Coordinates of C-alpha atoms in Angstrom, one line a residue:
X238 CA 80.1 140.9 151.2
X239 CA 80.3 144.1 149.0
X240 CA 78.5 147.4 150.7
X241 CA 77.7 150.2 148.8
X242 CA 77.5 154.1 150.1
X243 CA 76.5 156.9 148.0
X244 CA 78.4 159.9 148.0
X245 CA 79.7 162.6 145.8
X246 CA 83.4 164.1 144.3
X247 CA 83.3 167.4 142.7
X248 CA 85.4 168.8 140.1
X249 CA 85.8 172.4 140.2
X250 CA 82.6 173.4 141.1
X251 CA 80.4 170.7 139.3
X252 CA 80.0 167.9 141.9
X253 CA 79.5 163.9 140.0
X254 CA 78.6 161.2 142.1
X255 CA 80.4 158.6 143.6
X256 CA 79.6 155.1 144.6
X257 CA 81.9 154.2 148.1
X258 CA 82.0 150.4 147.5
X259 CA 83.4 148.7 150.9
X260 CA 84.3 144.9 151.1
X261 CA 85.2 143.2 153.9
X262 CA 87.2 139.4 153.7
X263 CA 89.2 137.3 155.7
X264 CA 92.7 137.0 155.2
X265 CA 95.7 139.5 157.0
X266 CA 94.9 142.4 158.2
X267 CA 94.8 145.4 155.5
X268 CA 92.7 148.4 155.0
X269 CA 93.2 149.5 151.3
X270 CA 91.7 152.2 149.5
X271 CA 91.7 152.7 145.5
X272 CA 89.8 154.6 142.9
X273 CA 92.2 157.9 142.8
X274 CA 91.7 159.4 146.4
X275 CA 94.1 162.1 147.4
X276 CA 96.3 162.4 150.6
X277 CA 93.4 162.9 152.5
X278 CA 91.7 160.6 151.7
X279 CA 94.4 158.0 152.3
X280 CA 95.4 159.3 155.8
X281 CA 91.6 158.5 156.9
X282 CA 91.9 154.9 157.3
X283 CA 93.7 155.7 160.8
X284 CA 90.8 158.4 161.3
X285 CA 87.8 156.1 160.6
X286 CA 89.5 153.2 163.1
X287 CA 89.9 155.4 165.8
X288 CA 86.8 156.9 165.5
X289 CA 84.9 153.7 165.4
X290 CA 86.8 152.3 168.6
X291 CA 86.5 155.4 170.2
X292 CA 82.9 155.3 170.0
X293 CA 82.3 151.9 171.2
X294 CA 81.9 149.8 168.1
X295 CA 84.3 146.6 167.9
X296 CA 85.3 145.3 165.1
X297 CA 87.5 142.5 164.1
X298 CA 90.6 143.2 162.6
X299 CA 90.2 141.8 158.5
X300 CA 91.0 142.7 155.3
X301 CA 89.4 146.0 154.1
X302 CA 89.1 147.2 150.8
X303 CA 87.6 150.6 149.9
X304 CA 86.8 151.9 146.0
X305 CA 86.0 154.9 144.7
X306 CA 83.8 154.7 141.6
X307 CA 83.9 156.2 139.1
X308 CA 87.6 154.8 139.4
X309 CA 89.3 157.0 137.1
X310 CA 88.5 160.2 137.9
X311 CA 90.5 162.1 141.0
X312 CA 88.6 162.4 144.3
X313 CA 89.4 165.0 147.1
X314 CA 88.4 165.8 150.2
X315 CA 88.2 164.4 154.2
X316 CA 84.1 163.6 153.3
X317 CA 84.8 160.7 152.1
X318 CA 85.2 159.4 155.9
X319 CA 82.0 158.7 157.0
X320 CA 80.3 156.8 153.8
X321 CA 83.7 154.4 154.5
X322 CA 83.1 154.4 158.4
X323 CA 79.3 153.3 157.4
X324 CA 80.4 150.5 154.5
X325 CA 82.8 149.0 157.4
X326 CA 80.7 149.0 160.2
X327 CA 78.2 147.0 158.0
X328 CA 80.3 144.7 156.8
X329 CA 81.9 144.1 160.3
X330 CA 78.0 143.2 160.8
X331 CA 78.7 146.2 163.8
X332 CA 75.2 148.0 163.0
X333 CA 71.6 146.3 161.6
X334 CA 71.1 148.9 159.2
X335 CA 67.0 149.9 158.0
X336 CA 66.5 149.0 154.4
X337 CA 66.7 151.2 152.0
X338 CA 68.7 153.6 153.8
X339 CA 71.8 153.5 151.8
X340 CA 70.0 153.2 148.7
X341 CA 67.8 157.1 149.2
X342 CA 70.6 159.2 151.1
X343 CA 73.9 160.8 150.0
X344 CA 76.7 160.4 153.0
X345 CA 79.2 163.1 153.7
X346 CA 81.3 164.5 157.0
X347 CA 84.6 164.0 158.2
X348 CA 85.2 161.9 161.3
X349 CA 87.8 162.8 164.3
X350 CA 89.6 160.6 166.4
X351 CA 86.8 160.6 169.1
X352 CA 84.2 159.6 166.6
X353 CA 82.6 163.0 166.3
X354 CA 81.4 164.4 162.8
X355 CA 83.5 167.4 161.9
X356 CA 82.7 170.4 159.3
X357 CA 83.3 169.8 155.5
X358 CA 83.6 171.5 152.3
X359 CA 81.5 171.0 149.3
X360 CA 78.0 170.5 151.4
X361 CA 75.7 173.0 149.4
X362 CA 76.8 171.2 146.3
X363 CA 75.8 167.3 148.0
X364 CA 72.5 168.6 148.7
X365 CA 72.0 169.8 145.2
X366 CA 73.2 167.0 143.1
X367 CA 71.4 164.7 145.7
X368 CA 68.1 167.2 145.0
X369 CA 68.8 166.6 141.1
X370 CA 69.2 163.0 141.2
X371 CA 66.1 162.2 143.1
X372 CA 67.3 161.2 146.7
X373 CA 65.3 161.6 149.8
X374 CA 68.6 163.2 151.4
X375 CA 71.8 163.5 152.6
X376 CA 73.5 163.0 155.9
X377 CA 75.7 166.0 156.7
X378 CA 77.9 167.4 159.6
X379 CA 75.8 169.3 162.3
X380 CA 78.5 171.7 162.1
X381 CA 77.3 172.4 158.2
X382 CA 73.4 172.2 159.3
X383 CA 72.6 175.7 158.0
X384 CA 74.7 176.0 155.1
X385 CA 73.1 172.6 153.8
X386 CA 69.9 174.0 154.5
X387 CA 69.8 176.4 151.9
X388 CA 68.5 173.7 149.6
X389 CA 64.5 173.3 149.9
X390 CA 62.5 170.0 149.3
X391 CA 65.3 167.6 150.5
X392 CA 65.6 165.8 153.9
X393 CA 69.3 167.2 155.4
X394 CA 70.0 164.6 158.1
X395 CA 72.3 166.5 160.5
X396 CA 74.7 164.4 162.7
X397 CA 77.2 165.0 165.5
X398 CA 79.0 162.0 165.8
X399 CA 79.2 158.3 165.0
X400 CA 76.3 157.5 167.3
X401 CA 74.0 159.9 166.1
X402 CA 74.8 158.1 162.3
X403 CA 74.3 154.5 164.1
X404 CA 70.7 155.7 165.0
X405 CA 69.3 157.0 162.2
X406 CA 71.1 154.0 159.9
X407 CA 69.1 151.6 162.1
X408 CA 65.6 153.9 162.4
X409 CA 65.7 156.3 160.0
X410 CA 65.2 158.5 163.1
X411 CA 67.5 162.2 163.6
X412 CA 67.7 165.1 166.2
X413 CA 65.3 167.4 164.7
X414 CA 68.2 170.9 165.5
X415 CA 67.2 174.4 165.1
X416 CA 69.1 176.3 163.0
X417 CA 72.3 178.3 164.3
X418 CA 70.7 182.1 164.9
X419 CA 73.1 184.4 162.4
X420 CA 75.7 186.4 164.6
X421 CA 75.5 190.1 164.3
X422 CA 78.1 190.6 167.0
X423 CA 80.7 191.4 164.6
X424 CA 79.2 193.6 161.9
X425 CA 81.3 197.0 160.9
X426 CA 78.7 199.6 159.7
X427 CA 79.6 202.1 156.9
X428 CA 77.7 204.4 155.1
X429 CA 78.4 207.0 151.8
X430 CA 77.4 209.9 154.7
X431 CA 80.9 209.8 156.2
X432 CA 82.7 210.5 153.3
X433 CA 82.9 214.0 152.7
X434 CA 83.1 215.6 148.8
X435 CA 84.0 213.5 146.2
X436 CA 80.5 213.6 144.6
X437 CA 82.0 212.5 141.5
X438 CA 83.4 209.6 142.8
X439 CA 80.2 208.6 144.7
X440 CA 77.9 209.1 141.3
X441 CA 80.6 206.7 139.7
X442 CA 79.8 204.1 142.6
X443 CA 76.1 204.9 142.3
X444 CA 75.8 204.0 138.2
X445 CA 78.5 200.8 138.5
X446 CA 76.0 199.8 141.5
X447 CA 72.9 200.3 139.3
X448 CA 73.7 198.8 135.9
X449 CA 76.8 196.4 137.1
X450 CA 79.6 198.5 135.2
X451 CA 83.3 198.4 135.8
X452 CA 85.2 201.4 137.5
X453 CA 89.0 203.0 137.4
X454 CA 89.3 205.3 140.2
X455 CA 92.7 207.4 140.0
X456 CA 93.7 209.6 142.4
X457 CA 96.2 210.9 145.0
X458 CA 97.0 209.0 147.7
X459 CA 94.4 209.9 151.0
X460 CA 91.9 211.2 148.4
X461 CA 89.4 208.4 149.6
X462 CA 89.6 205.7 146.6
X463 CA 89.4 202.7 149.2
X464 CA 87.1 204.3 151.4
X465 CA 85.0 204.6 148.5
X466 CA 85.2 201.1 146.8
X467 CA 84.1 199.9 150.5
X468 CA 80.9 201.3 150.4
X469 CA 79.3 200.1 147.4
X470 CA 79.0 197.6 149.5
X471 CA 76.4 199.6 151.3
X472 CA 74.2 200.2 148.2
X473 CA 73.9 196.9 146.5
X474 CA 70.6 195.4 146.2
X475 CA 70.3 192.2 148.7
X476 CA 71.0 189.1 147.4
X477 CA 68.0 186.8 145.9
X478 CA 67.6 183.3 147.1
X479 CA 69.4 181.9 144.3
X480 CA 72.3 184.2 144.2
X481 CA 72.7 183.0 148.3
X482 CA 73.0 179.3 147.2
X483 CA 75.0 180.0 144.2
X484 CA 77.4 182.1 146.4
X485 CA 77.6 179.7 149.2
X486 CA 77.9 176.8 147.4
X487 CA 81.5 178.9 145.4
X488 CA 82.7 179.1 149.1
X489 CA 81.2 175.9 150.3
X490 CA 83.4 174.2 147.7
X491 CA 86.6 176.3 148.4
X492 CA 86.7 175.9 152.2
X493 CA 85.8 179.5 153.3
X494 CA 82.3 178.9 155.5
X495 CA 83.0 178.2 159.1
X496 CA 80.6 178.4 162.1
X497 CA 80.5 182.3 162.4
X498 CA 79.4 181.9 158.2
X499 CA 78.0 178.9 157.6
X500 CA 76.1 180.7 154.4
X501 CA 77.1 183.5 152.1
X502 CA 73.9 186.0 152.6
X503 CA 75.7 189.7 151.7
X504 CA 77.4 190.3 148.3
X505 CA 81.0 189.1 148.7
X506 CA 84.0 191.7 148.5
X507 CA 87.2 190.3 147.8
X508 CA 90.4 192.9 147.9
X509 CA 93.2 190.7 146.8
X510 CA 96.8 191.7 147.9
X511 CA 98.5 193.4 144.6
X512 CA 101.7 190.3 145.2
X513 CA 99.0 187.8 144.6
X514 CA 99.6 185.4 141.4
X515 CA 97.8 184.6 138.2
X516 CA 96.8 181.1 140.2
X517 CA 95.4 183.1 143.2
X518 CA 93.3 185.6 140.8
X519 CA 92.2 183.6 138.2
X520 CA 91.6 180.0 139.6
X521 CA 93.3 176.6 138.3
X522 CA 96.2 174.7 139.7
X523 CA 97.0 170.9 139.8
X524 CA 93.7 170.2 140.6
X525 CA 91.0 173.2 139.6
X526 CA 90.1 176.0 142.2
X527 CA 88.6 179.3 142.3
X528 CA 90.0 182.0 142.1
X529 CA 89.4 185.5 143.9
X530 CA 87.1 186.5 140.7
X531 CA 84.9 183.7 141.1
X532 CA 84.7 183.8 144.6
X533 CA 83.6 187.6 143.6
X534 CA 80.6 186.5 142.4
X535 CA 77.4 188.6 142.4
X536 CA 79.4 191.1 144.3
X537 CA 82.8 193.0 143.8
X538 CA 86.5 192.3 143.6
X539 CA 88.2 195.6 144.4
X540 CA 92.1 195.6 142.9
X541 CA 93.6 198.4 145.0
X542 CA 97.3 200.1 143.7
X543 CA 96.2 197.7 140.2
X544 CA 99.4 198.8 138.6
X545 CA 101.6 196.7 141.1
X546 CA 99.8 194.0 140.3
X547 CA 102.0 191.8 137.5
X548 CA 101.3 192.1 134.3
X549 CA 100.1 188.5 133.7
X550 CA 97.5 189.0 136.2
X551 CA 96.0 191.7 134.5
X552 CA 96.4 190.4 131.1
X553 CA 94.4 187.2 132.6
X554 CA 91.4 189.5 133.4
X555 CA 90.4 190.2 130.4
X556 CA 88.0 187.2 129.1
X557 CA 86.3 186.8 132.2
X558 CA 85.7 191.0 132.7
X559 CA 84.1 190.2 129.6
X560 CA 82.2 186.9 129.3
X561 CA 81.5 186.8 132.8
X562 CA 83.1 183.7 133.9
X563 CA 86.5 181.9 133.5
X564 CA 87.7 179.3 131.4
X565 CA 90.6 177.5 132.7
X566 CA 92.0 175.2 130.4
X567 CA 94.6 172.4 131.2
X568 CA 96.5 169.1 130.0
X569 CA 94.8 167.1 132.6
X570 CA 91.3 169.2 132.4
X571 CA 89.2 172.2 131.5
X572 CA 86.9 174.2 134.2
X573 CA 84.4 176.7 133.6
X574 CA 83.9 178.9 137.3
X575 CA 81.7 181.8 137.4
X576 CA 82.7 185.4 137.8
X577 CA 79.7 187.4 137.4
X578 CA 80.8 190.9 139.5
X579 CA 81.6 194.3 139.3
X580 CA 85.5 195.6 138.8
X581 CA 86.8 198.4 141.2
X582 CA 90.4 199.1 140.6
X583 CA 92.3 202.0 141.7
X584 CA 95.8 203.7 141.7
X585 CA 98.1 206.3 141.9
X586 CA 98.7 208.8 138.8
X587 CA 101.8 208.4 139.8
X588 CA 105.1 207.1 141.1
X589 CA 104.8 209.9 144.0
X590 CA 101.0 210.0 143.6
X591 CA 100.9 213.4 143.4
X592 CA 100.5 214.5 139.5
X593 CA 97.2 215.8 140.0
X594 CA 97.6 218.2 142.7
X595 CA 98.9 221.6 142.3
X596 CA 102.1 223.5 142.3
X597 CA 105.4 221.0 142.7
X598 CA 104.2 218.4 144.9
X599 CA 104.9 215.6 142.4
X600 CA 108.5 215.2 141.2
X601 CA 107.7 212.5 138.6
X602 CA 108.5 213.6 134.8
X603 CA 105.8 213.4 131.9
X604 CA 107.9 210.5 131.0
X605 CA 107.7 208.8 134.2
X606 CA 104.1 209.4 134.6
X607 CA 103.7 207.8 131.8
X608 CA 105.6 204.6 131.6
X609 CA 103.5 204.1 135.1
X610 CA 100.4 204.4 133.7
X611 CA 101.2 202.3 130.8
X612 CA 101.3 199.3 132.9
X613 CA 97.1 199.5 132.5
X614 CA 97.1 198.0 128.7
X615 CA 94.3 199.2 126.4
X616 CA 92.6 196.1 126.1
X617 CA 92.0 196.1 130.0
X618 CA 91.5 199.8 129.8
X619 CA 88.6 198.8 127.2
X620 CA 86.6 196.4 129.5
X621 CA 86.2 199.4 132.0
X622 CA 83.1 201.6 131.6
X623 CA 84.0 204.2 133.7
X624 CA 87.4 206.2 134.8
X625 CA 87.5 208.7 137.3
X626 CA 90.0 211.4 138.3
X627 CA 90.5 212.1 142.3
X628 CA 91.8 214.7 144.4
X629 CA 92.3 215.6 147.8
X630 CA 89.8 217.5 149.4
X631 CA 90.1 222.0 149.5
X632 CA 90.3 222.9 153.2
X633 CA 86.6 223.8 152.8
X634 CA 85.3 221.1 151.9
X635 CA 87.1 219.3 154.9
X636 CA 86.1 221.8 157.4
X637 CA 82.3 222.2 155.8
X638 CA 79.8 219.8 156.5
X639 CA 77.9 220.9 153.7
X640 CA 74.6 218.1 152.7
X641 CA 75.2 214.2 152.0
X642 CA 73.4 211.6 151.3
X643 CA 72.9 208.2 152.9
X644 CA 73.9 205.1 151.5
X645 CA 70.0 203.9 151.9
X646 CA 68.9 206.8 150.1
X647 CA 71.3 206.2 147.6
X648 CA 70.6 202.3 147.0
X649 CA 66.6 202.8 146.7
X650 CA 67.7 204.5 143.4
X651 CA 69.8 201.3 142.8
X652 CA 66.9 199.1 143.4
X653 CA 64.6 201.1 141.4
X654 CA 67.2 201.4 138.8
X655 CA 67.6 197.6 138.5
X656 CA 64.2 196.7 138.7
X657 CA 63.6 199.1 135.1
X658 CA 66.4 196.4 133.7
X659 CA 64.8 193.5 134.7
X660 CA 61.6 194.6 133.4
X661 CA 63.2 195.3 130.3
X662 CA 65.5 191.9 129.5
X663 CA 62.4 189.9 131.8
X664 CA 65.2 188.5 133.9
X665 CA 67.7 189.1 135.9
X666 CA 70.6 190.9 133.7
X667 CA 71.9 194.2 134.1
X668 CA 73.0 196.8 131.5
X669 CA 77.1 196.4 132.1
X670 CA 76.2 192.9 130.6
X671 CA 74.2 194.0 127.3
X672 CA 75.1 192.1 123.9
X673 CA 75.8 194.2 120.8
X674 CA 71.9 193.1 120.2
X675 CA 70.4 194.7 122.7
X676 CA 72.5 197.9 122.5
X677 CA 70.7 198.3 119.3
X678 CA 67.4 197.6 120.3
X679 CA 67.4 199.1 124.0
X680 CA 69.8 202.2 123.2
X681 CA 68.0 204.2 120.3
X682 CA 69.5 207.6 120.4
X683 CA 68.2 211.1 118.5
X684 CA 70.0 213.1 116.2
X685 CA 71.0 215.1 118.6
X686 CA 73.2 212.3 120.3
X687 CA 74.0 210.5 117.4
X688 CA 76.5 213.9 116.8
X689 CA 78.0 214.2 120.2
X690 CA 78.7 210.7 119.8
X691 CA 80.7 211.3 116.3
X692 CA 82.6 213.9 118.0
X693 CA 83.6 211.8 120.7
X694 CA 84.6 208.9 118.7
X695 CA 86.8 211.1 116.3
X696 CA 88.4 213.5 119.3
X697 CA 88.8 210.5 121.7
X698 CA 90.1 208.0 119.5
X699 CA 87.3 205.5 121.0
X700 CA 87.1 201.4 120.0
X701 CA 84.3 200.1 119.3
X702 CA 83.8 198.4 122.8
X703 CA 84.7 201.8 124.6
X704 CA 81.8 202.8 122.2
X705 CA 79.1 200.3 123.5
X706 CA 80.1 200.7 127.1
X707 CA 79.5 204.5 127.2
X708 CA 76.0 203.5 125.3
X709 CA 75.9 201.2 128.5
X710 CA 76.3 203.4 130.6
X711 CA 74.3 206.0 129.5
X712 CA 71.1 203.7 129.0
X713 CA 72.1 202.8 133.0
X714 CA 71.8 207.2 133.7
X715 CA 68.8 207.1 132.6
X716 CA 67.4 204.5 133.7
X717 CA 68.6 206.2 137.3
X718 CA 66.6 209.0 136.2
X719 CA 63.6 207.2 135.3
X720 CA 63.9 208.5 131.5
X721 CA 62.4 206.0 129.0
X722 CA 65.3 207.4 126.2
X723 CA 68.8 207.7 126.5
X724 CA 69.1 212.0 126.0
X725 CA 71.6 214.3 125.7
X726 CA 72.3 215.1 129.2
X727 CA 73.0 210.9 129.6
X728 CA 75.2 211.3 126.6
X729 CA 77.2 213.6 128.5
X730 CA 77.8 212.4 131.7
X731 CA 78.5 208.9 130.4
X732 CA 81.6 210.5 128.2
X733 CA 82.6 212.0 131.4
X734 CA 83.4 208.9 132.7
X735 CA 86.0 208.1 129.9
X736 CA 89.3 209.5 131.4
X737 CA 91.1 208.4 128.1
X738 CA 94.1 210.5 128.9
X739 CA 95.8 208.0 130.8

């Protein structure tokens, strides 16, 4: 007798469904499993035995075969477990099963020795593809309750152990669990008031937050550039209900929730080591995974000392700073991952990190100088919309406590700012993200600006993408200032931003 379990594989991030198929026959004792499982899958026939005798389920020892359909596509993943553990305990004729169970609800967990349900990846995706497909539900870990939970209008059937399966296979009946309570123990509160000076730096922060831009900040070392990057953190607009599930179902799929984060609910900063490889950044591998820019998404990956990172790595970020999302392309397959974010990088001027201080603190030549800053190509140089100088602080302006703003105050001009742009493309999209379309219909400019414009293009030697972005960026200081036209003064700052001496 043949016993079929639904569950799903995922490739990438696009989960596929697949049909566990458990037959059980006389003849010597074997437990086989086909259909292209990897090592963990094939390590959990010792898993599934255990935990079904250490529950208190006998079962006869026969032959066992288990396939994965469809058979020619690679499977991953320890939640393959308990749709096997159900397929044999029916077929051992262990469990009376209620009908129609198998046939309405996806089956996913991981099963310990003892029988108990443990946490697995790829849960926020089940629950989606089993809301697409038209099932009632899907039977999850306990440990996963609230991450699966994020998906509305489908039955999440949380269980503990094996038992708790047995019941509500024979039923249809489940411990109806309140939701972990978020812990808010651990949270680390910063705000743009404890950073003294560097308004500059902090306006920079304040447009990239507003219109999703892309930011260079470079400066001497202690001047603040971390400090900085850290709290735009503070002024981001929450996340929307979507961008939650999107988020958590990236991290879901990649191993990174655990009990403390079951769900992704605050924009994700990611600040990637600078001896981290192409792999680690950009996603792929043997089999495809995310990469730090896609697990970035909808918030900010923060590249601090970018020049020490190798060149390939920052070669590599140049479609998806772009387009917005990553193609990875292999001989086996080809992945699409998201990468939606804003781009914080910062450096040194310098070897010594000193070239922009006065008298003879740095000792680097104008040679040296600029050999370092060389290692920044102009085509990465070109997907940044704005570049900042930083310096330390005057003894005044350390000593002084002169007037600063809150990061609250600061992020209502964020919100306001973003809600003018979604008014204006009627969805969710931001300026940093305009088309060469829209730049012409949402960034008319006067005579006045058409001329500074000429000026700058001719004395700073600008592209034609460093052209749209500071039209980009300028439509995103207005919008800040609640101006219906891009003006002169906009014009202005925006070429401010530009730092094309490096």
């Amino acid at each position: 007798m043949i016993t079929k379990i639904k569950s799903l594989g995922y490739f990438g991030i696009e989960p596929f469904l697949v049909d566990v198929e458990v037959d059980i026959s006389k003849g010597l004792p074997a437990f086989n499993i086909v259909g292209l499982g990897d090592t963990a899958i094939n390590e959990s026939k010792e898993r599934i035995r255990a935990g079904i005798r250490n529950s208190g389920y006998k079962s006869e020892p026969k032959k066992i075969t288990v396939n994965l359909t469809p058979a020619n596509v690679k499977k991953m993943g320890t939640h393959f477990d308990l749709p096997i553990a159900v397929g044999i305990m029916e077929g051992n004729k262990i469990i009376n099963i209620k009908k129609n169970i198998l046939e309405n609800y996806l089956f996913m967990g991981e099963i310990s020795l003892t029988g108990e349900i443990k946490r697995t990846q790829g849960i926020v995706n089940g629950a989606i593809l089993a809301k697409e497909k038209g099932y009632k539900g899907i039977v999850i870990p306990y440990e996963n309750l609230k991450e699966g939970s994020l998906i509305k209008r489908i039955e999440i059937i949380p269980v503990k152990n094996l038992k708790d399966t047995v019941k509500f296979l024979e039923t249809g009946e489940y411990e109806k669990y309140k939701l972990p309570e978020e812990d808010e123990s651990n949270k680390v509160e910063i705000d743009f008031y404890d950073v003294k000076g560097q308004e500059k730096a902090k306006r920079a922060l304040e447009i990239c937050a507003a219109g999703g831009h892309n930011l260079l900040m470079v400066g001497t070392p202690g001047s603040g550039k971390t400090m900085l990057a850290k709290r735009i953190m503070t002024i981001l607009p929450p996340m929307s209900e979507e961008e939650k599930i999107e988020v958590t179902k990236l991290y879901s799929i990649s191993g990174e929730l655990d009990e403390k984060n079951p769900i992704i609910n605050k924009r994700p900063f990611r600040s990637p080591h600078h001896t981290s490889s192409s792999v680690s950044i950009i996603g792929g591998g043997k089999n495809p995974s995310l990469g730090e820019i896609s697990l970035a998404d909808k918030g900010v990956l923060f590249l601090d000392e970018i020049v020490e990172f190798k060149k390939d790595v920052l070669e590599a970020l140049r479609e998806p700073l772009e387009e917005k999302k990553v193609s990875v392309t292999r001989a086996s397959y080809k992945a699409v991952f998201p990468a939606d974010l804003i781009f914080i990088g910062a450096c040194n001027p310098c070897k010594c990190g000193y070239a922009f201080e006065p008298g003879d603190l740095c000792t680097c030549s104008s040679g040296e100088i600029s050999r370092y800053m060389k290692k920044l190509s102009g085509p990465i140089l070109d997907r940044i919309d704005l570049k900042i100088e930083i310096k330390r602080l005057s003894e005044d302006e350390l000593i002084g406590n002169p007037p600063r703003e809150t990061s609250s105050e600061i992020k209502k001009r964020v919100i306001k700012a973003r809600e003018i742009q979604r008014k204006r493309f009627g969805y969710d999209k931001l300026n940093g993200s305009m088309t060469r379309n829209d730049i012409e219909k949402f960034c008319i400019l006067n005579e006045e600006c058409k001329n500074i414009l000429k000026a700058a293009v001719k004395t700073l030697n600008l592209s034609a993408r460093s052209f749209d972005r500071i039209l980009k960026t300028a439509r995103t200081i207005s919008d800040l200032e609640n101006s219906k036209n891009i003006e002169k003064i906009h014009i202005l700052e925006a070429l401010s931003y530009r730092m094309e001496d490096l």
